[in-house]
Each structure stands twice: as C-alpha cells, then as structure tokens.
Coordinates of N, CA and C in Angstrom, one line a residue:
W15 N 16.6 21.6 32.5 CA 15.8 21.8 31.2 C 14.5 21.1 31.6
T16 N 13.4 21.7 31.0 CA 12.1 21.2 31.0 C 11.5 21.4 29.8
N17 N 10.3 20.6 29.5 CA 9.6 20.9 28.2 C 8.2 20.7 28.5
N18 N 7.3 21.1 27.6 CA 5.8 21.0 27.8 C 5.3 19.8 27.0
F19 N 5.9 19.0 26.4 CA 5.4 17.9 25.7 C 4.4 17.1 26.3
S20 N 3.2 17.0 25.6 CA 2.2 16.1 26.2 C 1.9 14.9 25.3
S21 N 1.8 15.2 24.1 CA 1.3 14.1 23.1 C 1.5 14.7 21.7
L22 N 1.5 13.7 20.8 CA 1.6 14.0 19.4 C 0.2 14.4 18.9
S23 N 0.1 15.2 17.8 CA -1.2 15.5 17.1 C -1.7 14.1 16.5
N24 N -2.9 13.8 16.2 CA -3.4 12.6 15.8 C -3.4 12.7 14.2
G25 N -2.3 12.3 13.6 CA -2.1 12.4 12.2 C -2.6 11.0 11.6
C26 N -2.6 10.9 10.3 CA -2.9 9.7 9.7 C -2.1 8.5 10.0
G27 N -2.6 7.4 10.4 CA -1.8 6.2 10.8 C -1.0 6.5 12.0
N28 N 0.3 6.3 12.0 CA 1.2 6.5 13.1 C 2.1 7.7 12.8
T29 N 1.5 8.8 12.2 CA 2.2 9.9 11.9 C 1.6 11.0 12.9
G30 N 2.3 12.1 13.1 CA 1.8 13.3 13.9 C 2.9 14.3 14.1
S31 N 2.5 15.3 14.8 CA 3.5 16.3 15.3 C 3.2 16.9 16.6
A32 N 4.2 17.7 17.1 CA 4.0 18.3 18.5 C 5.0 19.5 18.3
L33 N 4.3 20.7 18.7 CA 5.1 21.9 19.0 C 5.5 21.8 20.5
V34 N 6.8 21.7 20.7 CA 7.3 21.7 22.2 C 8.2 22.9 22.6
T35 N 7.8 23.4 23.7 CA 8.6 24.6 24.3 C 9.7 23.9 25.3
F36 N 10.8 24.2 25.1 CA 11.9 23.8 26.1 C 12.4 25.0 26.8
T37 N 12.5 24.9 28.1 CA 12.9 26.0 29.0 C 14.2 25.5 29.9
A38 N 15.1 26.4 29.7 CA 16.4 26.2 30.5 C 16.3 27.2 31.6
T39 N 16.3 26.7 32.9 CA 16.3 27.5 34.2 C 17.6 27.3 35.0
D40 N 18.3 28.4 35.5 CA 19.4 28.3 36.2 C 19.0 28.3 37.6
S41 N 20.1 28.1 38.5 CA 19.8 28.0 40.0 C 19.3 29.3 40.7
S42 N 19.4 30.5 40.0 CA 18.8 31.6 40.4 C 17.4 31.9 39.8
S43 N 16.8 31.0 39.2 CA 15.4 31.0 38.6 C 15.4 31.9 37.3
N44 N 16.5 32.1 36.8 CA 16.6 32.9 35.4 C 16.2 31.8 34.4
F45 N 15.4 32.0 33.5 CA 15.1 31.2 32.4 C 15.1 31.6 30.9
T46 N 15.2 30.7 30.1 CA 15.0 31.3 28.6 C 14.3 30.0 28.0
S47 N 13.5 30.3 26.9 CA 12.6 29.3 26.4 C 12.8 29.3 24.8
S48 N 12.7 28.3 24.2 CA 12.5 28.1 22.8 C 11.7 27.0 22.3
T49 N 11.2 27.0 21.1 CA 10.2 26.0 20.7 C 10.8 25.4 19.4
A50 N 10.2 24.1 19.3 CA 10.8 23.2 18.1 C 9.5 22.3 17.8
T51 N 9.4 21.9 16.7 CA 8.5 21.0 16.2 C 9.0 19.7 15.9
F52 N 8.3 18.6 16.5 CA 8.8 17.3 16.3 C 7.8 16.6 15.4
I53 N 8.3 16.1 14.3 CA 7.3 15.6 13.3 C 7.6 14.2 12.9
I54 N 6.6 13.3 12.8 CA 6.7 11.9 12.3 C 6.0 11.9 11.0
E55 N 6.5 11.7 9.9 CA 6.0 11.7 8.5 C 6.2 10.3 7.9
D56 N 5.3 10.1 7.2 CA 5.5 8.8 6.4 C 6.0 9.0 5.0
T57 N 7.2 8.6 4.8 CA 7.9 8.8 3.6 C 8.4 7.5 2.9
I58 N 7.8 6.3 3.3 CA 8.2 5.0 3.0 C 7.1 4.4 2.2
K59 N 7.2 4.0 0.9 CA 6.1 3.3 0.2 C 6.0 1.9 0.9
P60 N 4.7 1.4 0.6 CA 4.4 0.0 1.1 C 5.4 -1.0 0.5
V61 N 5.7 -2.0 1.1 CA 6.6 -3.2 0.7 C 5.6 -4.3 0.3
I62 N 5.8 -4.7 -1.0 CA 5.2 -6.0 -1.4 C 5.8 -7.1 -0.7
T63 N 5.1 -7.9 0.1 CA 5.7 -9.0 0.9 C 5.5 -10.2 0.2
S64 N 4.5 -10.4 -0.7 CA 4.4 -11.6 -1.5 C 3.8 -11.2 -2.8
S65 N 4.6 -11.7 -3.9 CA 4.3 -11.2 -5.2 C 3.0 -12.0 -5.7
P66 N 2.3 -11.5 -6.7 CA 1.2 -12.1 -7.3 C 1.5 -13.4 -8.1
T67 N 0.7 -14.3 -8.3 CA 0.9 -15.4 -9.0 C 0.2 -15.4 -10.3
N68 N 0.9 -15.9 -11.3 CA 0.2 -16.0 -12.8 C -0.9 -17.1 -12.6
L69 N -2.0 -16.9 -13.2 CA -3.0 -17.9 -13.2 C -3.4 -18.2 -14.5
T70 N -3.3 -19.6 -14.9 CA -3.9 -20.0 -16.1 C -4.9 -21.0 -15.8
V71 N -6.2 -20.7 -16.5 CA -7.4 -21.4 -16.2 C -7.8 -22.1 -17.6
Q72 N -8.6 -23.1 -17.5 CA -9.2 -23.8 -18.7 C -10.3 -23.1 -19.2
C73 N -10.5 -22.8 -20.4 CA -11.6 -22.2 -21.1 C -12.9 -22.7 -20.7
D74 N -13.7 -21.9 -20.1 CA -15.2 -22.5 -19.8 C -16.2 -22.0 -20.7
G75 N -15.8 -21.2 -21.9 CA -16.7 -20.8 -22.9 C -17.4 -19.6 -22.6
V76 N -17.3 -19.0 -21.4 CA -18.0 -17.8 -21.1 C -17.1 -16.7 -20.5
G77 N -15.9 -17.0 -20.6 CA -15.0 -15.9 -20.2 C -14.4 -16.1 -18.9
N78 N -14.6 -17.2 -18.1 CA -14.1 -17.4 -16.9 C -14.1 -16.3 -16.0
T79 N -15.4 -15.7 -15.8 CA -15.6 -14.5 -15.1 C -15.3 -14.6 -13.6
T80 N -15.8 -15.8 -13.0 CA -15.6 -15.9 -11.6 C -14.3 -16.1 -11.4
D81 N -13.4 -17.0 -12.1 CA -12.0 -17.0 -11.9 C -11.2 -15.7 -12.0
L82 N -11.6 -15.0 -13.0 CA -10.9 -13.7 -13.1 C -11.2 -12.8 -12.0
N83 N -12.6 -12.5 -11.7 CA -12.8 -11.7 -10.7 C -12.2 -12.1 -9.4
D84 N -12.2 -13.3 -9.0 CA -11.6 -13.8 -7.8 C -10.1 -13.4 -7.7
W85 N -9.5 -13.6 -8.8 CA -8.0 -13.4 -8.9 C -7.8 -11.9 -8.7
L86 N -8.5 -11.2 -9.4 CA -8.4 -9.7 -9.2 C -8.6 -9.2 -7.9
A87 N -9.7 -9.6 -7.2 CA -10.1 -9.2 -6.0 C -9.0 -9.6 -4.9
N88 N -8.4 -10.7 -5.2 CA -7.3 -11.2 -4.2 C -5.9 -10.7 -4.7
N89 N -5.8 -9.7 -5.6 CA -4.6 -9.1 -6.0 C -3.6 -10.1 -6.5
G90 N -4.2 -11.2 -7.2 CA -3.4 -12.3 -7.7 C -2.5 -13.0 -6.6
G91 N -3.1 -12.8 -5.4 CA -2.3 -13.4 -4.4 C -1.2 -12.5 -3.6
A92 N -1.1 -11.4 -4.1 CA 0.0 -10.4 -3.7 C -0.4 -9.9 -2.3
T93 N 0.6 -9.6 -1.4 CA 0.3 -9.0 -0.1 C 1.3 -7.9 0.0
A94 N 1.0 -6.8 0.8 CA 1.8 -5.8 1.0 C 1.6 -5.2 2.4
T95 N 2.6 -4.6 3.1 CA 2.5 -4.0 4.4 C 3.1 -2.6 4.3
D96 N 2.7 -1.8 5.3 CA 3.3 -0.4 5.3 C 3.5 -0.1 6.8
V97 N 4.6 0.4 7.1 CA 5.0 0.8 8.4 C 4.1 1.7 9.2
C98 N 3.5 2.7 8.6 CA 2.8 3.8 9.3 C 1.2 3.7 9.1
S99 N 0.7 3.0 8.1 CA -0.7 3.0 7.9 C -1.1 1.7 7.1
G100 N -2.3 1.5 6.8 CA -2.8 0.5 6.0 C -2.6 0.7 4.6
V101 N -2.9 -0.2 3.8 CA -2.7 -0.3 2.3 C -3.9 -0.6 1.6
T102 N -4.2 0.2 0.5 CA -5.3 -0.2 -0.3 C -4.8 -0.7 -1.6
W103 N -5.5 -1.5 -2.3 CA -5.1 -2.2 -3.6 C -6.0 -1.6 -4.7
S104 N -5.3 -1.6 -5.9 CA -6.0 -1.3 -7.1 C -5.2 -2.0 -8.2
N105 N -5.8 -2.1 -9.4 CA -5.3 -2.8 -10.6 C -5.5 -2.0 -11.9
N106 N -4.8 -2.2 -12.9 CA -5.1 -1.6 -14.1 C -5.8 -2.6 -15.2
F107 N -6.5 -3.6 -14.7 CA -7.1 -4.5 -15.7 C -8.3 -3.7 -16.4
T108 N -8.2 -4.0 -17.8 CA -9.3 -3.4 -18.5 C -9.9 -4.4 -19.4
G109 N -9.2 -5.6 -19.6 CA -9.9 -6.6 -20.4 C -8.8 -7.6 -20.9
L110 N -9.3 -8.8 -21.4 CA -8.5 -9.8 -21.8 C -8.0 -9.6 -23.2
S111 N -7.0 -9.9 -23.8 CA -6.7 -10.0 -25.2 C -7.6 -10.9 -25.8
D112 N -7.9 -10.7 -27.0 CA -9.0 -11.5 -27.8 C -8.2 -12.6 -28.7
L113 N -8.0 -13.7 -28.0 CA -7.4 -14.8 -28.8 C -8.4 -15.7 -29.5
C114 N -8.1 -16.9 -29.9 CA -9.0 -17.7 -30.6 C -10.2 -18.1 -29.5
G115 N -11.5 -18.0 -30.0 CA -12.7 -18.4 -29.2 C -12.7 -17.5 -28.0
A116 N -12.9 -18.0 -26.9 CA -13.2 -17.5 -25.6 C -11.7 -17.6 -24.8
T117 N -10.7 -17.5 -25.4 CA -9.4 -17.5 -24.8 C -8.8 -16.1 -24.8
G118 N -7.8 -16.0 -24.0 CA -7.0 -14.7 -24.0 C -6.3 -14.5 -22.7
S119 N -5.5 -13.4 -22.5 CA -4.8 -13.2 -21.4 C -4.7 -11.8 -21.2
A120 N -4.3 -11.4 -19.8 CA -3.9 -10.1 -19.5 C -2.9 -10.1 -18.5
T121 N -1.9 -9.1 -18.6 CA -0.9 -8.8 -17.7 C -1.4 -7.7 -16.9
V122 N -1.7 -7.8 -15.5 CA -2.3 -6.9 -14.6 C -1.1 -6.3 -13.8
I123 N -1.2 -5.0 -13.7 CA -0.3 -4.4 -12.6 C -1.1 -4.1 -11.4
F124 N -0.7 -4.6 -10.2 CA -1.3 -4.4 -9.1 C -0.6 -3.4 -8.3
T125 N -1.4 -2.3 -7.7 CA -0.8 -1.3 -7.0 C -1.2 -1.2 -5.5
A126 N -0.2 -1.4 -4.7 CA -0.6 -1.1 -3.2 C -0.1 0.3 -2.8
T127 N -1.2 1.1 -2.3 CA -1.0 2.4 -2.0 C -1.2 2.7 -0.5
D128 N -0.3 3.4 0.0 CA -0.3 3.8 1.5 C -1.5 4.7 1.7
L129 N -2.3 4.3 2.7 CA -3.5 5.1 2.9 C -3.3 6.6 3.4
C130 N -2.1 6.9 4.0 CA -1.8 8.2 4.5 C -1.0 9.0 3.5
S131 N 0.1 8.4 3.1 CA 1.0 9.2 2.1 C 0.7 9.3 0.7
G132 N -0.1 8.2 0.3 CA -0.3 8.2 -1.2 C 0.8 7.5 -1.9
L133 N 1.9 7.2 -1.2 CA 3.0 6.4 -1.9 C 2.5 5.1 -2.3
A134 N 3.2 4.5 -3.4 CA 2.7 3.2 -4.0 C 3.9 2.3 -4.4
S135 N 3.5 1.0 -4.3 CA 4.4 0.1 -4.9 C 3.6 -0.7 -5.9
T136 N 4.2 -1.3 -6.9 CA 3.6 -2.1 -7.9 C 4.2 -3.4 -8.0
T137 N 3.4 -4.3 -8.5 CA 3.8 -5.6 -9.0 C 2.8 -6.1 -10.1
S138 N 3.3 -7.2 -10.8 CA 2.3 -7.5 -11.8 C 2.4 -9.2 -12.1
A139 N 1.3 -9.6 -12.7 CA 1.1 -11.0 -12.9 C 0.2 -11.2 -14.1
T140 N 0.1 -12.4 -14.7 CA -0.7 -12.5 -15.8 C -1.8 -13.6 -15.6
F141 N -3.1 -13.3 -16.1 CA -4.2 -14.2 -16.1 C -4.4 -14.7 -17.5
T142 N -4.5 -16.0 -17.6 CA -4.6 -16.6 -18.9 C -5.7 -17.6 -19.1
I143 N -6.5 -17.4 -20.2 CA -7.5 -18.5 -20.4 C -7.0 -19.3 -21.5
E144 N -6.9 -20.7 -21.5 CA -6.3 -21.4 -22.6 C -7.4 -22.5 -22.8
D145 N -7.3 -23.1 -24.0 CA -8.2 -24.3 -24.5 C -7.2 -25.4 -24.7
T146 N -7.1 -26.3 -23.9 CA -6.2 -27.4 -24.1 C -7.0 -28.8 -24.1
T147 N -8.3 -28.6 -24.0 CA -9.2 -29.8 -24.0 C -9.6 -30.2 -25.4
A148 N -9.4 -31.5 -25.7 CA -9.8 -32.0 -27.1 C -11.4 -32.0 -27.0
L149 N -11.9 -32.1 -28.3 CA -13.4 -32.0 -28.3 C -13.8 -33.4 -27.8

C-alpha cells in the first residue's frame, strides 16, 4: 500500500483536510487506487476554565464607570480555552438597574466564542453599585 498524503489544507485554527489517494500494488505491478478525504473539524465549544466573579463596589456618585468598564473588559475575571482555535469574548451588558441614587446592578452574560467554528459557551456574574457609607 502507498498513499500520496503530503499535508493538510490550512483550515482555521488546527482544522484542515486532505484528499488522499491510496494505491494497492501486487508483486506483478498490478495496482488499483481509491481516494478518501481526511477531515479535522472543530465541533467542540470553548470550555470556561474560570467563572466570572460578582463585583460589588461602593457608589462613587457618577456611575462607577471605570470599575464597570474594567470588569466588563476583563469578562468579570472569566477565562476560557478552546482545543482548536482562539476565543473571543462578548457580553450582553446594556445598563444598570436604576435603584436609589446612583446605585444599581446588572447580571451580565459573558460569551466565549470559538474563532473558527462559532460555537460558544456562556457564563454570568453580577456587577453591583451599593451605597453603604453614612453621610
């Protein structure tokens, strides 16, 4: 038996394919060939390796924008991995609930999406602004 495999196509991440011709040759040099395609595909969604952490901050009177933006940019501390490719993060944050004064909260769903397959995993955490300081 021989085959003509040389390499996989350059798919996204660690995926790819190869069309391979297999040839069987007998001692009299008679042969027959057939082809088959070998495919590596990404069918596994990212794994959340560290869940996000709820964050409660003391009201600064102006919306705690820096705290909130840092928490969102860091995915609440969540991490994820994917076997075949990288991961991109997104979240569904639209705003804080309007509690008394400049306090509020939001439960945010963080989504880790596989760069190649589009498969995704989600996790959530809550950001809260509270006012516990006496005048």
